[in-house]
Coordinates of N, CA and C and ligand atoms in Angstrom, one line a residue:
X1170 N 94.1 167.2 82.4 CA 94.8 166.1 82.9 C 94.8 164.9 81.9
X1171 N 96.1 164.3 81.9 CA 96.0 163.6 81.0 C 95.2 162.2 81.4
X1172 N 94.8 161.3 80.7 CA 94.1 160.0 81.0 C 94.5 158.9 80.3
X1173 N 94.7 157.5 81.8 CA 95.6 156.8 81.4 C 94.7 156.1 80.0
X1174 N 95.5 155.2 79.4 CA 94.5 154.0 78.3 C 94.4 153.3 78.8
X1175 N 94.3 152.7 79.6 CA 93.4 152.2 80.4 C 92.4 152.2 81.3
X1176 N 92.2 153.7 81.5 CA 90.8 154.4 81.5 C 90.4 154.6 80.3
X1177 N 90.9 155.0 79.5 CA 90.1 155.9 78.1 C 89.7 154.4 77.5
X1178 N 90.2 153.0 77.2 CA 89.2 151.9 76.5 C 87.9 151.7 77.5
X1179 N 88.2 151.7 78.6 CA 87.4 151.1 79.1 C 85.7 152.0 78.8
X1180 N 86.1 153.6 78.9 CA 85.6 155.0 78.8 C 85.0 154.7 77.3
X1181 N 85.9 153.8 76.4 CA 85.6 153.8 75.1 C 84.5 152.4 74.6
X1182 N 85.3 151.6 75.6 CA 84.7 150.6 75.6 C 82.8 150.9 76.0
X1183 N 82.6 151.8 77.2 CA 81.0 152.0 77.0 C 80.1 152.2 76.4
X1184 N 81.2 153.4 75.4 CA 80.3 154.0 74.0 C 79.5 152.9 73.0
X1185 N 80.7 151.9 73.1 CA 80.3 150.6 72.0 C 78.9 149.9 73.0
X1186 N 78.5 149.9 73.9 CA 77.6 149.7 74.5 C 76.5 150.3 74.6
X1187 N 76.7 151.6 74.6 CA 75.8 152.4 74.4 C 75.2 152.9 73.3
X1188 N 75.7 152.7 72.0 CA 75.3 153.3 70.4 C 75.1 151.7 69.8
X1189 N 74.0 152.0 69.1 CA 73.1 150.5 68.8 C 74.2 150.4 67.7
X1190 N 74.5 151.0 66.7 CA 75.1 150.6 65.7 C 76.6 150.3 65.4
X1191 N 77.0 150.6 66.9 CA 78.2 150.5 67.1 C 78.7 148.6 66.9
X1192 N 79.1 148.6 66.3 CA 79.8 146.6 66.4 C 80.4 146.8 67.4
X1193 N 81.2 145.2 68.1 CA 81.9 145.3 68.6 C 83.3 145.3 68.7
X1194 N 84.1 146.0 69.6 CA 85.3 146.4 69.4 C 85.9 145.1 69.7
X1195 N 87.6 144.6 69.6 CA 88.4 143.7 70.1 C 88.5 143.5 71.5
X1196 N 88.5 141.9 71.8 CA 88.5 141.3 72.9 C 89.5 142.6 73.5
X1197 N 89.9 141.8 75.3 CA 91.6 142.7 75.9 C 92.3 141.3 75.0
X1198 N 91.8 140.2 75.3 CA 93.1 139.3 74.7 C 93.3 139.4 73.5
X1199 N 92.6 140.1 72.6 CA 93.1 140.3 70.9 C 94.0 141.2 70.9
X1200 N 93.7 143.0 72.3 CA 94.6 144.1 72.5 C 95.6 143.5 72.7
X1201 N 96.0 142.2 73.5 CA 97.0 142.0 74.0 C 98.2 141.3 73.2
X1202 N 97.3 140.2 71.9 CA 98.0 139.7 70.8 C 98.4 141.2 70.1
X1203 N 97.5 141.7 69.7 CA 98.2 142.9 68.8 C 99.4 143.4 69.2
X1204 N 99.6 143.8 70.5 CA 100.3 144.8 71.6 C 101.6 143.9 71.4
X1205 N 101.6 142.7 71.3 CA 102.6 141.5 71.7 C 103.1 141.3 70.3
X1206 N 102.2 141.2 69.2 CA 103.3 141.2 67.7 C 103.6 142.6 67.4
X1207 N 103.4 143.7 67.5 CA 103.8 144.8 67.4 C 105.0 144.9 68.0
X1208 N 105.2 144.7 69.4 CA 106.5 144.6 69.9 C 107.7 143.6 69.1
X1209 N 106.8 142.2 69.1 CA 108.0 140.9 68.3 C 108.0 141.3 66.9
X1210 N 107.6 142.4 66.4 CA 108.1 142.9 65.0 C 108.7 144.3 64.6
X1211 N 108.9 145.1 66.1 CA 109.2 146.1 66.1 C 108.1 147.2 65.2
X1212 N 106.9 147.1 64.6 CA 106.0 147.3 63.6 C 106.4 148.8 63.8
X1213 N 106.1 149.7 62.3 CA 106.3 150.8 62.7 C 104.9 151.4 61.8
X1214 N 104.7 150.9 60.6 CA 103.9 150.8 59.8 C 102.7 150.0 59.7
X1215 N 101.3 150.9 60.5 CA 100.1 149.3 60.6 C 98.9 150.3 59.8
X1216 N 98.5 149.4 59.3 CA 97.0 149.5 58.5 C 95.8 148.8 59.2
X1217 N 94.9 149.9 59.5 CA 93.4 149.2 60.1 C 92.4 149.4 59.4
X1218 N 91.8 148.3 59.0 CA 90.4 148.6 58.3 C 89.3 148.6 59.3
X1219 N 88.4 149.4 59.3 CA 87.3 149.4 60.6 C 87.5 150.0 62.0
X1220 N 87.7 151.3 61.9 CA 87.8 151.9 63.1 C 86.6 152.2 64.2
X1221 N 85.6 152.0 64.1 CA 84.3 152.1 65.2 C 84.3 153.4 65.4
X1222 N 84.7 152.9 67.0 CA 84.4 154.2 68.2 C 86.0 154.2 68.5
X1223 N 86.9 153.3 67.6 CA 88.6 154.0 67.9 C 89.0 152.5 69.0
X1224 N 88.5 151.4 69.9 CA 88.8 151.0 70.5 C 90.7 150.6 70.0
X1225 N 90.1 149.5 69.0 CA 91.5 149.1 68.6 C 92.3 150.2 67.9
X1226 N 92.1 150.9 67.4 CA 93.1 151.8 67.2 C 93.9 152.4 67.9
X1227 N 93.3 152.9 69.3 CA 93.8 153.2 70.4 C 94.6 152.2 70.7
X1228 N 94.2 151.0 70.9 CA 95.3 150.4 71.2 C 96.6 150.0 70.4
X1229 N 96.4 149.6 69.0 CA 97.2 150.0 68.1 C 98.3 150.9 68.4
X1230 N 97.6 152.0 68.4 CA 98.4 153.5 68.3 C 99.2 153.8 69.5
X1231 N 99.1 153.1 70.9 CA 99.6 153.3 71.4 C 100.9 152.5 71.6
X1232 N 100.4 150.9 71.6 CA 101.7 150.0 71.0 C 102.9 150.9 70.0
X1233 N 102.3 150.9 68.7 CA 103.0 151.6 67.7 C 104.1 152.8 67.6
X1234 N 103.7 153.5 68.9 CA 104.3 154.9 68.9 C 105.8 154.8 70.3
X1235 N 105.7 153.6 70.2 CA 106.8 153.1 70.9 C 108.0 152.6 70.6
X1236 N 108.2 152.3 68.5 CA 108.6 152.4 68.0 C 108.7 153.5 66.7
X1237 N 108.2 154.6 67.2 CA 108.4 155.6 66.0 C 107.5 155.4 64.9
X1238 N 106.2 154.2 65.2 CA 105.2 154.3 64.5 C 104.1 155.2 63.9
X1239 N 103.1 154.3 63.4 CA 102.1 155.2 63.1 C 100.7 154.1 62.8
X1240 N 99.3 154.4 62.7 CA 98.6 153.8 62.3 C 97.6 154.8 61.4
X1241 N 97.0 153.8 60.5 CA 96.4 154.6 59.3 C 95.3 153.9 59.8
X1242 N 94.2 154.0 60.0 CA 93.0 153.5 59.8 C 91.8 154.3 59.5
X1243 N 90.6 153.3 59.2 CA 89.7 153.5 57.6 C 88.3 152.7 58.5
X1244 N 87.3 154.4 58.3 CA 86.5 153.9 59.0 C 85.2 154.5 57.8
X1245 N 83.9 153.2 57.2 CA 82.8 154.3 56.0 C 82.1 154.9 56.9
X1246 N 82.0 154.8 58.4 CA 80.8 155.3 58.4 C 81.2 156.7 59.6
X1247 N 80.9 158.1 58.4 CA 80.8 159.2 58.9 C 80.4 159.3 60.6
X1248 N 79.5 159.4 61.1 CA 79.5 159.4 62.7 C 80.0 158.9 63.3
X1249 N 81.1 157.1 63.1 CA 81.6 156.3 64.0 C 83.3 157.2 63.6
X1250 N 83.5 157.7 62.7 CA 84.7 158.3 62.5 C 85.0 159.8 63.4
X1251 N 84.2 161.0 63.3 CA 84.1 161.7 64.0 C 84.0 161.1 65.5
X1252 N 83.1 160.5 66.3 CA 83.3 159.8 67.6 C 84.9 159.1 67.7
X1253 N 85.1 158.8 66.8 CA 86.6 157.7 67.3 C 87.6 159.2 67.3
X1254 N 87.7 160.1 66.6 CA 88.5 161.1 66.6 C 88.4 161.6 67.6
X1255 N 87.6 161.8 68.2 CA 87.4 162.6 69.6 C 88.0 161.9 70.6
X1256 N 87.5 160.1 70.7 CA 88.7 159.6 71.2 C 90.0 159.1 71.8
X1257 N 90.3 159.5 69.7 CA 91.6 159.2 69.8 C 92.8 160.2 70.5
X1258 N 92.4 161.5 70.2 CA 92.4 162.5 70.7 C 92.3 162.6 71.8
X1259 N 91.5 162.3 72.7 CA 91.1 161.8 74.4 C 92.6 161.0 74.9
X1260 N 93.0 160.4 74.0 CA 94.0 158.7 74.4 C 95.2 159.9 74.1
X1261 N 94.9 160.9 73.5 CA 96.9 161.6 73.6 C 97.6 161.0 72.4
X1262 N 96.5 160.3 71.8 CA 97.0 159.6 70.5 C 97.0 160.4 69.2
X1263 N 96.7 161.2 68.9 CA 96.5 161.8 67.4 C 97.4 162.1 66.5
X1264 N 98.7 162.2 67.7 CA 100.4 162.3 66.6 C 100.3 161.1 66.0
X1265 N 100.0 159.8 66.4 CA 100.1 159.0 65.6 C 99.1 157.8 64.9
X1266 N 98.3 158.8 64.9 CA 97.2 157.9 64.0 C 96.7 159.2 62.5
X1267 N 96.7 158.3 61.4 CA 95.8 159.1 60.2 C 94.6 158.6 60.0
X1268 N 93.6 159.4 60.3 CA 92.5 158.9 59.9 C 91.7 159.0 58.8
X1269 N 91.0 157.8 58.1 CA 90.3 158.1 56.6 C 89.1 157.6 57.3
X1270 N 88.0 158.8 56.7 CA 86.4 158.4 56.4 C 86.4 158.0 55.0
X1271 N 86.1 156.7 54.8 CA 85.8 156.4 53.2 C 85.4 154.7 53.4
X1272 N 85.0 154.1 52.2 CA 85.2 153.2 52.1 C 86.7 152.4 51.7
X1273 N 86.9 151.1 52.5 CA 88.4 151.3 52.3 C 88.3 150.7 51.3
X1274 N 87.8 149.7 50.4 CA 87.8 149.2 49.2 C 88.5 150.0 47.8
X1275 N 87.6 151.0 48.3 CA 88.1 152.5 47.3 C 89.4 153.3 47.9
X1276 N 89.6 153.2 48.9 CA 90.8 154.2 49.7 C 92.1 153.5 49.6
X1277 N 92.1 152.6 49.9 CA 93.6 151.6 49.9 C 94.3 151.6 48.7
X1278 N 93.7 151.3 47.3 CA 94.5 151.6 46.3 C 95.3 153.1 46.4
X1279 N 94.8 154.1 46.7 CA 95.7 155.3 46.4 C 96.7 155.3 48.1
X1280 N 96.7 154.3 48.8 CA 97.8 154.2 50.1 C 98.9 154.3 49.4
X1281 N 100.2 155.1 49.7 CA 101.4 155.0 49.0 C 102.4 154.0 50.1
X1282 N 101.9 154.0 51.5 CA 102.9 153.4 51.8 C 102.6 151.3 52.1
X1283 N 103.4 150.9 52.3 CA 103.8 149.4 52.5 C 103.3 149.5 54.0
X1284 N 102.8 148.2 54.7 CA 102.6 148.3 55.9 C 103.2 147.0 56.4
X1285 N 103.7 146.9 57.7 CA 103.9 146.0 58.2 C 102.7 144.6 59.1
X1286 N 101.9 145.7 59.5 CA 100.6 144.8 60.0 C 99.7 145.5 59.4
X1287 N 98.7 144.7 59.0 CA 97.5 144.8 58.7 C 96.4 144.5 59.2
X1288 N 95.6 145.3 60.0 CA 94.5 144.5 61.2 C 93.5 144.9 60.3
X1289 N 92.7 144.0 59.7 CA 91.3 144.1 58.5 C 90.1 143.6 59.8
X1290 N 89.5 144.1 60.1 CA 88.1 144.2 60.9 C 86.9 145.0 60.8
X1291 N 86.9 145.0 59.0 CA 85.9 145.6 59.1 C 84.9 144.8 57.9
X1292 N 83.9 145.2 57.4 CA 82.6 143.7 56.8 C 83.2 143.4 56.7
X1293 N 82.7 141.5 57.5 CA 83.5 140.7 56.8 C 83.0 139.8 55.2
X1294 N 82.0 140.2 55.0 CA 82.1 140.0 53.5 C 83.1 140.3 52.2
X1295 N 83.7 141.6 53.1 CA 84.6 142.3 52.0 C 85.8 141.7 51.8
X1296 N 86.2 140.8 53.4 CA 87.4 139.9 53.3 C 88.4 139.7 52.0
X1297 N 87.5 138.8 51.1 CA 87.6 138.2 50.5 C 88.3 139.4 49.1
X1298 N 87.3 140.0 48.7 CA 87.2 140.9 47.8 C 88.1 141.9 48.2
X1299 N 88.8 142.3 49.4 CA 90.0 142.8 49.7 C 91.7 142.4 49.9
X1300 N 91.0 140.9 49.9 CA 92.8 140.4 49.8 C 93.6 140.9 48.8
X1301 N 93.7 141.2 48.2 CA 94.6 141.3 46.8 C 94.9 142.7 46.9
X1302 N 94.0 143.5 47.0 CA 94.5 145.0 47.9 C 95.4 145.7 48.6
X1303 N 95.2 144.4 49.5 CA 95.6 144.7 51.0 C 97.0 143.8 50.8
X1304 N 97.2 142.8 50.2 CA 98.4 142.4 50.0 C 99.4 143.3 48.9
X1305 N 98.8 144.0 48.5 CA 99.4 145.0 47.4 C 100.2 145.6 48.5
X1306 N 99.5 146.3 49.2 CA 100.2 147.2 50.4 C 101.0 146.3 52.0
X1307 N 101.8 145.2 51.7 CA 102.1 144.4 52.6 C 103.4 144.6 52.2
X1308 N 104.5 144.9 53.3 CA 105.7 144.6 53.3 C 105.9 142.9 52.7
X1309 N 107.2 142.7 52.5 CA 107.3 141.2 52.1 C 107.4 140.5 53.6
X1310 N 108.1 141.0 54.5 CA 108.0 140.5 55.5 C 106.3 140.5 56.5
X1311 N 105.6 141.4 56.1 CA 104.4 141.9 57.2 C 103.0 140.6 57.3
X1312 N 102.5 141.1 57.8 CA 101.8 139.7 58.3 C 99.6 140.6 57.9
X1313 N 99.1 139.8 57.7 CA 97.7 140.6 57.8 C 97.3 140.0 59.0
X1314 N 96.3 140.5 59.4 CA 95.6 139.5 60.7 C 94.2 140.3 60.6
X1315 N 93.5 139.0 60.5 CA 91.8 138.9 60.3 C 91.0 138.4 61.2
X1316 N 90.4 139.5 61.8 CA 89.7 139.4 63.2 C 88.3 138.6 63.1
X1317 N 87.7 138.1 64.0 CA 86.7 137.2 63.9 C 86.5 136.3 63.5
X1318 N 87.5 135.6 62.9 CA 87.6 134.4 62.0 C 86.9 133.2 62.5
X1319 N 86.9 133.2 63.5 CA 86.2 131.8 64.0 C 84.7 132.0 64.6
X1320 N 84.3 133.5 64.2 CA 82.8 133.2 63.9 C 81.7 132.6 63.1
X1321 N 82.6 132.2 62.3 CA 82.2 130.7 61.5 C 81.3 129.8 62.6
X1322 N 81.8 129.2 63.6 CA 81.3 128.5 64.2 C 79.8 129.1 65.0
X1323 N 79.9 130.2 65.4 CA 79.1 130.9 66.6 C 77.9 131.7 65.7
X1324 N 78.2 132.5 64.7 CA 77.5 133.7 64.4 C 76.0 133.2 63.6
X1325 N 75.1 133.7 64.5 CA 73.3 133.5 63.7 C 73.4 133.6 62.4
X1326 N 74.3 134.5 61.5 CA 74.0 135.0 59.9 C 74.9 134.3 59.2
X1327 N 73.8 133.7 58.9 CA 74.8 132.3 57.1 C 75.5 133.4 56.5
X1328 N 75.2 134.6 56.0 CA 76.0 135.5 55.0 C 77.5 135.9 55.9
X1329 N 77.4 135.8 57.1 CA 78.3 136.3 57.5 C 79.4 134.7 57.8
X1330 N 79.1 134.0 58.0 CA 79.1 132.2 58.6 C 80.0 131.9 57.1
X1331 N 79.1 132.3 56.1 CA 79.9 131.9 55.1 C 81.2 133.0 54.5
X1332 N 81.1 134.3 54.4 CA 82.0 135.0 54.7 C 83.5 134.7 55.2
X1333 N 83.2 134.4 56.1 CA 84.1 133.9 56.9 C 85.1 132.4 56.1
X1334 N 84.0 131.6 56.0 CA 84.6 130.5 55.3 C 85.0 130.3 54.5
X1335 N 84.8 131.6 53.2 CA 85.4 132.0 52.4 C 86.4 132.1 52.3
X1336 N 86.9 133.0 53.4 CA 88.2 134.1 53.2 C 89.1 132.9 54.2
X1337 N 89.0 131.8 55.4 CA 89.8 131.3 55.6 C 90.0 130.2 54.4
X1338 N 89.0 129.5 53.6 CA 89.8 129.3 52.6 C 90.5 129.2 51.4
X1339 N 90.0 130.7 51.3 CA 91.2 131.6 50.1 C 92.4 131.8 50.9
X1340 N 92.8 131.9 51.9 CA 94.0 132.6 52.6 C 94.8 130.7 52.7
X1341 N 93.6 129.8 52.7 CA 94.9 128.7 53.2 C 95.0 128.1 51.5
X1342 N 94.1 128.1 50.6 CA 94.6 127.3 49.7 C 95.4 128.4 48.5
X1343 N 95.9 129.1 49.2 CA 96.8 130.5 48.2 C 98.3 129.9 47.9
X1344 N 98.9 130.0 47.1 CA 100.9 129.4 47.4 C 101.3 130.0 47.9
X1345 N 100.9 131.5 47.6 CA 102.2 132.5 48.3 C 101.9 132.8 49.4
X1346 N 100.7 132.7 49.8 CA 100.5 133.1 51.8 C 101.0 132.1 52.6
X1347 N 101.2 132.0 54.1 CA 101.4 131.0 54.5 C 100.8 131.6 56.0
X1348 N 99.2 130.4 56.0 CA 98.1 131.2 57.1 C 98.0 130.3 58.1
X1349 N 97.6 131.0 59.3 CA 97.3 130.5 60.6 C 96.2 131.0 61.3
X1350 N 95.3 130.1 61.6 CA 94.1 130.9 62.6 C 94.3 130.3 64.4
X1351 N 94.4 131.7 64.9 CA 94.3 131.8 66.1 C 93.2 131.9 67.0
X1352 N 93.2 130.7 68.3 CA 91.5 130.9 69.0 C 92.1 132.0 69.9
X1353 N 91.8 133.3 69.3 CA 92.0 134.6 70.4 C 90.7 135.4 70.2
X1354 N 90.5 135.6 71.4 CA 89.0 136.5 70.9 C 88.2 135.5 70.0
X1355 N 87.5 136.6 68.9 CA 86.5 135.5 68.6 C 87.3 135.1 67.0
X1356 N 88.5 134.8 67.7 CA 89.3 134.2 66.2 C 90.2 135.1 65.1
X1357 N 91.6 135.0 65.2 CA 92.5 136.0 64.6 C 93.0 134.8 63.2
X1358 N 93.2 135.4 61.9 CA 93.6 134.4 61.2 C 94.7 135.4 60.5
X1359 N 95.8 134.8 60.3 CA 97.3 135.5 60.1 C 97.2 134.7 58.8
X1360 N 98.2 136.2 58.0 CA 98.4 135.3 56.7 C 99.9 136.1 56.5
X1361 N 100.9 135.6 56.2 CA 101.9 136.2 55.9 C 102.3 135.8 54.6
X1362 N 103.4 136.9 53.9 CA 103.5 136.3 52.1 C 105.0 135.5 52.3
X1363 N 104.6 134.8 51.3 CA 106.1 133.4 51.6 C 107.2 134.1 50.4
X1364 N 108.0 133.6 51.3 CA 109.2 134.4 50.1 C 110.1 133.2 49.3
Ligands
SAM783 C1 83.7 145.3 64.0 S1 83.7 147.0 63.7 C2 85.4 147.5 64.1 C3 85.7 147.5 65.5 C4 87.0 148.1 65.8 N1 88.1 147.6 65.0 C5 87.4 147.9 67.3 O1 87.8 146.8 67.6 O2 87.3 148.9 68.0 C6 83.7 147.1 62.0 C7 83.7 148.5 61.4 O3 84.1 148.5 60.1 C8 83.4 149.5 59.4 N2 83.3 149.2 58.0 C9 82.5 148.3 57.4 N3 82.7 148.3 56.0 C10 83.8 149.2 55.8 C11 84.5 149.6 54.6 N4 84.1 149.1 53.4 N5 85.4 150.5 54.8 C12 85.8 151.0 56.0 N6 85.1 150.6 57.1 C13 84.1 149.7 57.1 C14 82.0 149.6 60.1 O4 81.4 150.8 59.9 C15 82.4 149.3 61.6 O5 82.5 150.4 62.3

């Protein structure tokens, strides 16, 4: 029997509750941002860094395949990759998702294709040290969007507190980007390339 997605996050949603090393997945109001620019950009092409237990990919993947999409996402840690596949799989999703076990620092350079969205949620230390990557692989028109960004204000870990502060202010003081942070969830910050 098939099962709707809205059983299977929620289904998915427990695992992240239940597995200690699980982080946490995206708010519904972040699913809902994503769900809502994927539509206002017709997106057919999305890149995700940080797949977990599959939450947001799932949702991703199911937005996406509404226009003849696809999502690529990139998960290092061997056990949370295997669990999200079984997932995704679960969601009726697997035509259109590719999945990479790897680190994506290393994995992205050999991506051949251009993406239109890029949902980056995974360390956010790496933020920083991934922009230039991840904008390699950006449509001229595509947008990135960087989840948690306004953990800056809330989060116990200076390394992470700073992290954060980092990367929103490499994204705002850049010429060619032109960035925006959104209070969605615990903070979405968009950076699009200026033409
Ligand atoms: C916050 S969780 C992602 C949550 C997921 N996007 C969701 O909303 O369901 C961050 C994930 O990024 C993964 N990660 C951390 N560093 C990574 C890297 N260098 N390459 C790929 N994945 C990484 C972690 O193992 C973790 O599962």
């Amino acid at each position: 029997m098939l099962i709707s997605i809205k059983d299977i996050l929620q289904e998915v949603s427990m695992q992240y509750d239940l597995l200690s090393y699980a982080l946490p997945h995206i708010e519904e109001e972040t699913a809902d941002f994503l769900t809502n620019i994927i539509a206002a950009k017709k997106a057919q092409n999305i890149l995700e860094i940080g797949t977990c237990l599959g939450y947001s990919t799932i949702v991703l993947a199911n937005s996406v395949r509404e226009y003849g999409g696809r999502v690529v996402t990139i998960e290092i840690n061997d056990d949370l990759f295997w669990r999200a596949k079984k997932n995704i799989e679960k969601a009726g999703l697997k035509d259109y998702v590719d999945m990479i076990c790897a680190d994506a620092s290393e994995a992205i350079p050999f991506l051949k294709t251009k993406y239109d969205i890029i949902f980056q949620d995974g360390q956010k230390g790496m933020y920083v040290t991934m922009l230039d990557n991840l904008l390699d692989k950006l449509r001229s028109d595509g947008v990135i969007i960087a989840d948690d960004t306004l953990l800056d204000l809330t989060n116990p870990y200076k390394s992470i507190r700073k992290a954060i502060r980092d990367y929103n202010s490499l994204v705002f003081s850049r010429n060619d980007l032109i960035s925006t942070i959104l209070p969605i969830g615990d903070g979405l910050t968009l950076s699009a390339k200026k033409f």
